[in-house]
Amino acid sequence: MVALRRLGAMVLTLVISSFVIFAGMYAAPGDPVAFLIGNPENMTPERIAAVRAEYHLDQPFLSQYLIWAKDLLHGDAGSSFVYQQSVTDLLGSRLPVTLSLVAYAGVLFVVIGVLLGVVSALRKGTAVDALITGVTTFATSIPNFVVAVVLISVFAVKLRWFSVSGPGEGFLGRIHHLTLPAIALALGAIAVVSRVTRQTMVEQQSLDHVEAARSYGLTSRKTVVRHVLRNSLGPIVTMCGLILAGMLAGTVVVEGVFGLNGIGSLLVEAINTHDFPVVQAILLYMVIAYMVVTVLVDLIYPLLDARVSARSGS
Amino acid sequence: MSVLLEIEDLTLRVPAVEILRGISLQVATGETVGLVGESGSGKSSTARAALRLFPDEAQAGGRISVGGVDVLSAGDAAVQRIRAHDAAMIFQAPRTALNPVRRIGDSATERLVQVHGLDRKAARAKLLTLFEHVGLRDPESLLRKYPHQLSGGMLQRVVIAAALSIDPKLLLADEATSALDVTTQAEVLALLKRLRGERDLGVLFITHDLHLAAAYCDRVYVMREGLIVDHQPGATIFENPGNEYTRQLADAVPTLPAQDSTETGKVGSR
Amino acid sequence: MTVDLTAPVVTATSTRRRQEWPFYLSAAVIVLAVIAAVLAPLVAPYSPSQTDFAALWQPPSATHWLGTDQLGRDILSRVIHGARPSLLGAIALLAVATVLGVLIGITAAWKGGWVDTALSRITDVMFAFPGLLFVVLVIAVFDRGQVTSVLGMALAYAPAIAKFTRSIALEEMARPYVDAYRLQGVGGAVLCGKYLLPNLLPTLVGYLVVLFGEGLMSLASLNFLGFGSQPPSSEWGLMVQEGRTGVIQGIVGPALIPGLTIAIVVVATNVVGVRLSDKLAVRK
């Protein structure tokens, strides 16, 4: 029942968002025919009519949307005005860079963020805690394009440890090349995750079952792992999921700065060249990626805290 | 009859606040000793001090001995041994004393598996016997349940069974029945009494309810503002209160509905 | 109960001193930024668009305190003038988003029932979209520029504000005075606007000040991507973008100075925002 309602909400969100996205592109100024034909000399009435028919531009708005939506369901997102190539192929060729960048950043912000949070929660009130809190507060206040520029100027230009742009060759090469972009992408997230971790752990530490565990002789390390950290996982996982979902849609800036040919830089390029099929497809990808991650988090949460499923089930 | 818990002139202060100002009390095997006082009087701190459970910044003075070991001066390992083997604490609210995100079986066997190093199977077998012993039905399925799926009375039985699983000599029951409704409270009290008889346990029974303590305990200590102000046999405390404060406490509870001590007593609970 | 009187007094003053200075420093930063924005032509040593092709990429010197950029323009003057579009953009973004969000939030909380359900569903769906989506849509339809980037971002921020407003409005409505006014026959709109909203404001303001920093960063990112203010504007995000060509050559000032300016202003508004929420929460 819950799953069904969840599925219904997902479908509804998809329908609405696809409609809004399509309507937005439809309302955008500029006649796509001009882009499609390109050379103004070829602008004969016959040619225009042929192009309009080929791209269903002669149909009314609603049927254009339905044709587009039907094609999408068959995995066909049309073809790019600029590249004269299938949009799905285009996205497919750009997706690996974006996904590996987000995966790399994800590993960084989860591991480092949780670690910092745990340390400052366990050392609450000490200088270490104050330092971590101070640094993370500052880190959330620097836009990631500024972080990116700082990283490039220090580690790529001055120290020459990394190259300035490009995704790199082979697995190790890619890791090497994606390191700076991943750090730029992850820095703010590290700060947020560490703060959430610290806060939930501090709340959890004062609960009765933690004192109960101590009262029967559980070592403090085991108490932290089995009670404090274990019970903080729900909020931590939720926050990490939300950030990850946002990242899948938010690599635009970082990809641009580091010259990575991912989805984000493709979006900027497509907006600049009025390549509407590509813009539509990427926006839809962003919505789906966001939705998939948030739904995954919703599915994982009850496994971490059984009380949740009891609440939503009743 | 040997002395299990002996507290002599215990003082406890966290920065700027004196919580305990010289507490002395004893609990011997097979006896139930009441510790009564309003909230903030220091009764919970006294019980926690027996297991050296106080904040890092707290300073304690005096002497606490559990089974002959000096708790305040002993090394961490010795204190750990007391917590693991000698004394078990039962908290006020069973619902919060059990980890809400873990299964009952997991929580109840934690001390046997993680502290005593028993293997999981043996721990579960021991727990199952104890569950039946404390009157829990269908113990097998209980192990797989979560705390939010059980009633308060069942949870307190689980907590008691888990406490007994290490065969402690001393039980520190901190308002162990205050959060339960009247019928369940009576059942749990009867259970504790039975277990004390069977196992020759020493019980330190902490409550804000003087009437309950008087009826239930062999001896009763009355606490106020970090001091013991009265010490009487439970049976005679009303006839012969040794202190004006005891008399006030005794009079403070309206006695009209004879059995309704929990309801009115709630005002004083934490 | 004996209470040691000296100890708590000492800790109280020491913690207070530790907590107060970031607040005053941050407030000073904000005041400074506002002064820069308002009095830009008076305080800036040069015009932000005055080029000097004999002095490209100059390091900081007595004539150009923070150096010059790729067109020989004075960076200090550009940063000072850039306070206008940067701060105004964020203020406009927040103003639009707040009006939208508060309207939706209060209406949902007040009307309840199906209105609440419908509005909450819509905000939930909008909330489920990455913020960038709205911006790209608005920019695609109305073309790039400062106004469209601000409007697009405002759409992205409105759902969060609506959610927040709804939750605090529901809390406030549980208070007896609301029922008292209702029983006197005060109409819904009047009650919301005249009595309910003022009581929500303190909580809302703290939240909005913190959101301001986020909004400033989001807008700067859009400008950095070239979707917002266009050259020759010296909006800070745009300045970072234009300064990037220098970074490859090892000249970091033109990109980093406006970048750090953004960071400092955002930190300052965050500190002040958190402080305001705490103070106002205490007063409540």
mmCIF file of N, CA and C in Angstrom, chain A residues 95 97-111 144 180-193 239-255 262-265 267 282 285-287 289-291 293-294, chain C residues 129-132:
data_model
loop_
_atom_site.group_PDB
_atom_site.id
_atom_site.type_symbol
_atom_site.label_atom_id
_atom_site.label_comp_id
_atom_site.label_asym_id
_atom_site.label_seq_id
_atom_site.Cartn_x
_atom_site.Cartn_y
_atom_site.Cartn_z
ATOM 1 N N LEU A 95 27.420 10.663 -19.522
ATOM 2 C CA LEU A 95 27.044 10.241 -18.180
ATOM 3 C C LEU A 95 28.197 9.653 -17.358
ATOM 4 N N VAL A 97 31.327 10.289 -17.041
ATOM 5 C CA VAL A 97 32.173 11.287 -16.377
ATOM 6 C C VAL A 97 31.448 11.856 -15.162
ATOM 7 N N THR A 98 30.193 12.262 -15.375
ATOM 8 C CA THR A 98 29.428 12.845 -14.273
ATOM 9 C C THR A 98 29.245 11.843 -13.142
ATOM 10 N N LEU A 99 28.867 10.612 -13.509
ATOM 11 C CA LEU A 99 28.620 9.622 -12.459
ATOM 12 C C LEU A 99 29.888 9.303 -11.677
ATOM 13 N N SER A 100 31.024 9.181 -12.376
ATOM 14 C CA SER A 100 32.236 8.871 -11.610
ATOM 15 C C SER A 100 32.646 10.059 -10.745
ATOM 16 N N LEU A 101 32.417 11.267 -11.245
ATOM 17 C CA LEU A 101 32.715 12.448 -10.431
ATOM 18 C C LEU A 101 31.864 12.463 -9.161
ATOM 19 N N VAL A 102 30.549 12.216 -9.343
ATOM 20 C CA VAL A 102 29.646 12.237 -8.180
ATOM 21 C C VAL A 102 29.974 11.091 -7.226
ATOM 22 N N ALA A 103 30.298 9.915 -7.778
ATOM 23 C CA ALA A 103 30.647 8.776 -6.918
ATOM 24 C C ALA A 103 31.883 9.099 -6.084
ATOM 25 N N TYR A 104 32.886 9.660 -6.742
ATOM 26 C CA TYR A 104 34.129 10.036 -6.058
ATOM 27 C C TYR A 104 33.832 11.052 -4.949
ATOM 28 N N ALA A 105 33.106 12.105 -5.314
ATOM 29 C CA ALA A 105 32.755 13.122 -4.322
ATOM 30 C C ALA A 105 31.931 12.509 -3.196
ATOM 31 N N GLY A 106 31.035 11.565 -3.571
ATOM 32 C CA GLY A 106 30.195 10.917 -2.570
ATOM 33 C C GLY A 106 31.026 10.174 -1.541
ATOM 34 N N VAL A 107 31.992 9.385 -2.017
ATOM 35 C CA VAL A 107 32.871 8.664 -1.098
ATOM 36 C C VAL A 107 33.592 9.657 -0.186
ATOM 37 N N LEU A 108 34.111 10.724 -0.782
ATOM 38 C CA LEU A 108 34.836 11.721 0.007
ATOM 39 C C LEU A 108 33.964 12.322 1.097
ATOM 40 N N PHE A 109 32.783 12.810 0.711
ATOM 41 C CA PHE A 109 32.022 13.557 1.724
ATOM 42 C C PHE A 109 31.415 12.640 2.776
ATOM 43 N N VAL A 110 31.082 11.402 2.398
ATOM 44 C CA VAL A 110 30.537 10.488 3.402
ATOM 45 C C VAL A 110 31.625 10.109 4.401
ATOM 46 N N VAL A 111 32.761 9.653 3.889
ATOM 47 C CA VAL A 111 33.824 9.176 4.778
ATOM 48 C C VAL A 111 34.370 10.316 5.645
ATOM 49 N N ASN A 144 31.217 26.580 -4.503
ATOM 50 C CA ASN A 144 32.148 25.567 -4.979
ATOM 51 C C ASN A 144 32.974 26.025 -6.182
ATOM 52 N N LEU A 180 40.685 16.775 -7.902
ATOM 53 C CA LEU A 180 40.369 18.175 -7.581
ATOM 54 C C LEU A 180 38.885 18.489 -7.776
ATOM 55 N N PRO A 181 38.288 18.095 -8.928
ATOM 56 C CA PRO A 181 36.859 18.366 -9.068
ATOM 57 C C PRO A 181 36.033 17.726 -7.959
ATOM 58 N N ALA A 182 36.398 16.495 -7.583
ATOM 59 C CA ALA A 182 35.624 15.814 -6.536
ATOM 60 C C ALA A 182 35.747 16.560 -5.209
ATOM 61 N N ILE A 183 36.953 17.049 -4.910
ATOM 62 C CA ILE A 183 37.117 17.807 -3.661
ATOM 63 C C ILE A 183 36.273 19.084 -3.707
ATOM 64 N N ALA A 184 36.331 19.781 -4.849
ATOM 65 C CA ALA A 184 35.550 21.017 -4.981
ATOM 66 C C ALA A 184 34.072 20.745 -4.785
ATOM 67 N N LEU A 185 33.620 19.616 -5.327
ATOM 68 C CA LEU A 185 32.207 19.258 -5.232
ATOM 69 C C LEU A 185 31.848 18.835 -3.805
ATOM 70 N N ALA A 186 32.802 18.195 -3.122
ATOM 71 C CA ALA A 186 32.481 17.554 -1.845
ATOM 72 C C ALA A 186 32.648 18.472 -0.645
ATOM 73 N N LEU A 187 33.434 19.539 -0.770
ATOM 74 C CA LEU A 187 33.822 20.313 0.409
ATOM 75 C C LEU A 187 32.631 20.801 1.245
ATOM 76 N N GLY A 188 31.691 21.465 0.579
ATOM 77 C CA GLY A 188 30.522 21.953 1.308
ATOM 78 C C GLY A 188 29.750 20.814 1.938
ATOM 79 N N ALA A 189 29.650 19.700 1.191
ATOM 80 C CA ALA A 189 28.904 18.543 1.683
ATOM 81 C C ALA A 189 29.581 17.935 2.900
ATOM 82 N N ILE A 190 30.913 17.893 2.897
ATOM 83 C CA ILE A 190 31.648 17.382 4.053
ATOM 84 C C ILE A 190 31.228 18.165 5.293
ATOM 85 N N ALA A 191 31.179 19.474 5.151
ATOM 86 C CA ALA A 191 30.826 20.324 6.280
ATOM 87 C C ALA A 191 29.419 20.005 6.783
ATOM 88 N N VAL A 192 28.467 19.901 5.849
ATOM 89 C CA VAL A 192 27.080 19.651 6.251
ATOM 90 C C VAL A 192 26.957 18.288 6.933
ATOM 91 N N VAL A 193 27.573 17.263 6.314
ATOM 92 C CA VAL A 193 27.471 15.919 6.880
ATOM 93 C C VAL A 193 28.118 15.871 8.264
ATOM 94 N N MET A 239 20.626 12.674 5.153
ATOM 95 C CA MET A 239 21.329 13.872 4.713
ATOM 96 C C MET A 239 22.273 13.541 3.556
ATOM 97 N N CYS A 240 23.017 12.454 3.674
ATOM 98 C CA CYS A 240 23.934 12.077 2.598
ATOM 99 C C CYS A 240 23.161 11.835 1.306
ATOM 100 N N GLY A 241 22.008 11.176 1.408
ATOM 101 C CA GLY A 241 21.202 10.906 0.223
ATOM 102 C C GLY A 241 20.741 12.185 -0.445
ATOM 103 N N LEU A 242 20.239 13.121 0.376
ATOM 104 C CA LEU A 242 19.767 14.382 -0.190
ATOM 105 C C LEU A 242 20.900 15.116 -0.900
ATOM 106 N N ILE A 243 22.068 15.128 -0.270
ATOM 107 C CA ILE A 243 23.196 15.830 -0.870
ATOM 108 C C ILE A 243 23.603 15.151 -2.175
ATOM 109 N N LEU A 244 23.631 13.821 -2.148
ATOM 110 C CA LEU A 244 24.006 13.075 -3.345
ATOM 111 C C LEU A 244 23.020 13.361 -4.475
ATOM 112 N N ALA A 245 21.738 13.381 -4.122
ATOM 113 C CA ALA A 245 20.722 13.668 -5.123
ATOM 114 C C ALA A 245 20.947 15.051 -5.725
ATOM 115 N N GLY A 246 21.246 16.019 -4.864
ATOM 116 C CA GLY A 246 21.513 17.361 -5.349
ATOM 117 C C GLY A 246 22.753 17.397 -6.223
ATOM 118 N N MET A 247 23.737 16.579 -5.876
ATOM 119 C CA MET A 247 24.989 16.568 -6.634
ATOM 120 C C MET A 247 24.785 16.052 -8.055
ATOM 121 N N LEU A 248 23.941 15.029 -8.176
ATOM 122 C CA LEU A 248 23.711 14.469 -9.511
ATOM 123 C C LEU A 248 23.180 15.546 -10.443
ATOM 124 N N ALA A 249 22.493 16.525 -9.853
ATOM 125 C CA ALA A 249 21.959 17.607 -10.666
ATOM 126 C C ALA A 249 22.859 18.830 -10.617
ATOM 127 N N GLY A 250 23.861 18.807 -9.768
ATOM 128 C CA GLY A 250 24.575 20.051 -9.512
ATOM 129 C C GLY A 250 26.044 20.027 -9.874
ATOM 130 N N THR A 251 26.421 19.202 -10.847
ATOM 131 C CA THR A 251 27.831 19.157 -11.231
ATOM 132 C C THR A 251 28.155 20.213 -12.266
ATOM 133 N N VAL A 252 27.152 21.023 -12.622
ATOM 134 C CA VAL A 252 27.294 21.986 -13.708
ATOM 135 C C VAL A 252 28.520 22.885 -13.529
ATOM 136 N N VAL A 253 28.596 23.501 -12.371
ATOM 137 C CA VAL A 253 29.654 24.482 -12.139
ATOM 138 C C VAL A 253 31.030 23.821 -12.156
ATOM 139 N N VAL A 254 31.136 22.738 -11.373
ATOM 140 C CA VAL A 254 32.442 22.104 -11.232
ATOM 141 C C VAL A 254 32.931 21.532 -12.568
ATOM 142 N N GLU A 255 32.029 20.903 -13.315
ATOM 143 C CA GLU A 255 32.441 20.366 -14.621
ATOM 144 C C GLU A 255 32.944 21.477 -15.526
ATOM 145 N N GLY A 262 30.941 16.306 -18.967
ATOM 146 C CA GLY A 262 29.871 15.538 -18.351
ATOM 147 C C GLY A 262 28.520 16.123 -18.705
ATOM 148 N N ILE A 263 27.506 15.672 -17.977
ATOM 149 C CA ILE A 263 26.142 16.133 -18.202
ATOM 150 C C ILE A 263 26.024 17.635 -17.916
ATOM 151 N N GLY A 264 26.688 18.064 -16.842
ATOM 152 C CA GLY A 264 26.575 19.458 -16.427
ATOM 153 C C GLY A 264 27.088 20.421 -17.486
ATOM 154 N N SER A 265 28.279 20.147 -18.015
ATOM 155 C CA SER A 265 28.806 21.064 -19.029
ATOM 156 C C SER A 265 27.988 20.954 -20.317
ATOM 157 N N LEU A 267 24.800 20.576 -20.377
ATOM 158 C CA LEU A 267 23.615 21.400 -20.152
ATOM 159 C C LEU A 267 23.915 22.867 -20.453
ATOM 160 N N ILE A 282 18.176 16.551 -20.349
ATOM 161 C CA ILE A 282 19.021 16.667 -19.155
ATOM 162 C C ILE A 282 18.193 17.065 -17.940
ATOM 163 N N TYR A 285 16.521 14.086 -16.829
ATOM 164 C CA TYR A 285 17.495 13.214 -16.158
ATOM 165 C C TYR A 285 17.708 13.684 -14.711
ATOM 166 N N MET A 286 17.836 15.014 -14.539
ATOM 167 C CA MET A 286 18.073 15.543 -13.202
ATOM 168 C C MET A 286 16.915 15.198 -12.266
ATOM 169 N N VAL A 287 15.692 15.368 -12.761
ATOM 170 C CA VAL A 287 14.530 15.055 -11.938
ATOM 171 C C VAL A 287 14.529 13.576 -11.561
ATOM 172 N N ALA A 289 17.076 11.420 -11.560
ATOM 173 C CA ALA A 289 18.194 11.075 -10.681
ATOM 174 C C ALA A 289 17.881 11.487 -9.251
ATOM 175 N N TYR A 290 17.342 12.700 -9.106
ATOM 176 C CA TYR A 290 16.997 13.212 -7.785
ATOM 177 C C TYR A 290 15.972 12.296 -7.113
ATOM 178 N N MET A 291 14.961 11.916 -7.936
ATOM 179 C CA MET A 291 13.885 11.103 -7.403
ATOM 180 C C MET A 291 14.388 9.720 -7.003
ATOM 181 N N VAL A 293 17.325 8.733 -6.073
ATOM 182 C CA VAL A 293 18.135 8.744 -4.849
ATOM 183 C C VAL A 293 17.260 8.952 -3.618
ATOM 184 N N THR A 294 16.311 9.905 -3.704
ATOM 185 C CA THR A 294 15.485 10.153 -2.524
ATOM 186 C C THR A 294 14.598 8.943 -2.208
ATOM 187 N N PHE C 129 12.275 18.802 -6.917
ATOM 188 C CA PHE C 129 13.086 19.161 -8.078
ATOM 189 C C PHE C 129 14.389 19.791 -7.643
ATOM 190 N N PRO C 130 15.448 19.465 -8.341
ATOM 191 C CA PRO C 130 16.673 20.202 -8.068
ATOM 192 C C PRO C 130 16.466 21.674 -8.423
ATOM 193 N N GLY C 131 16.997 22.576 -7.584
ATOM 194 C CA GLY C 131 16.761 24.000 -7.767
ATOM 195 C C GLY C 131 17.163 24.517 -9.134
ATOM 196 N N LEU C 132 18.205 23.899 -9.677
ATOM 197 C CA LEU C 132 18.723 24.356 -10.955
ATOM 198 C C LEU C 132 17.668 24.261 -12.061
#
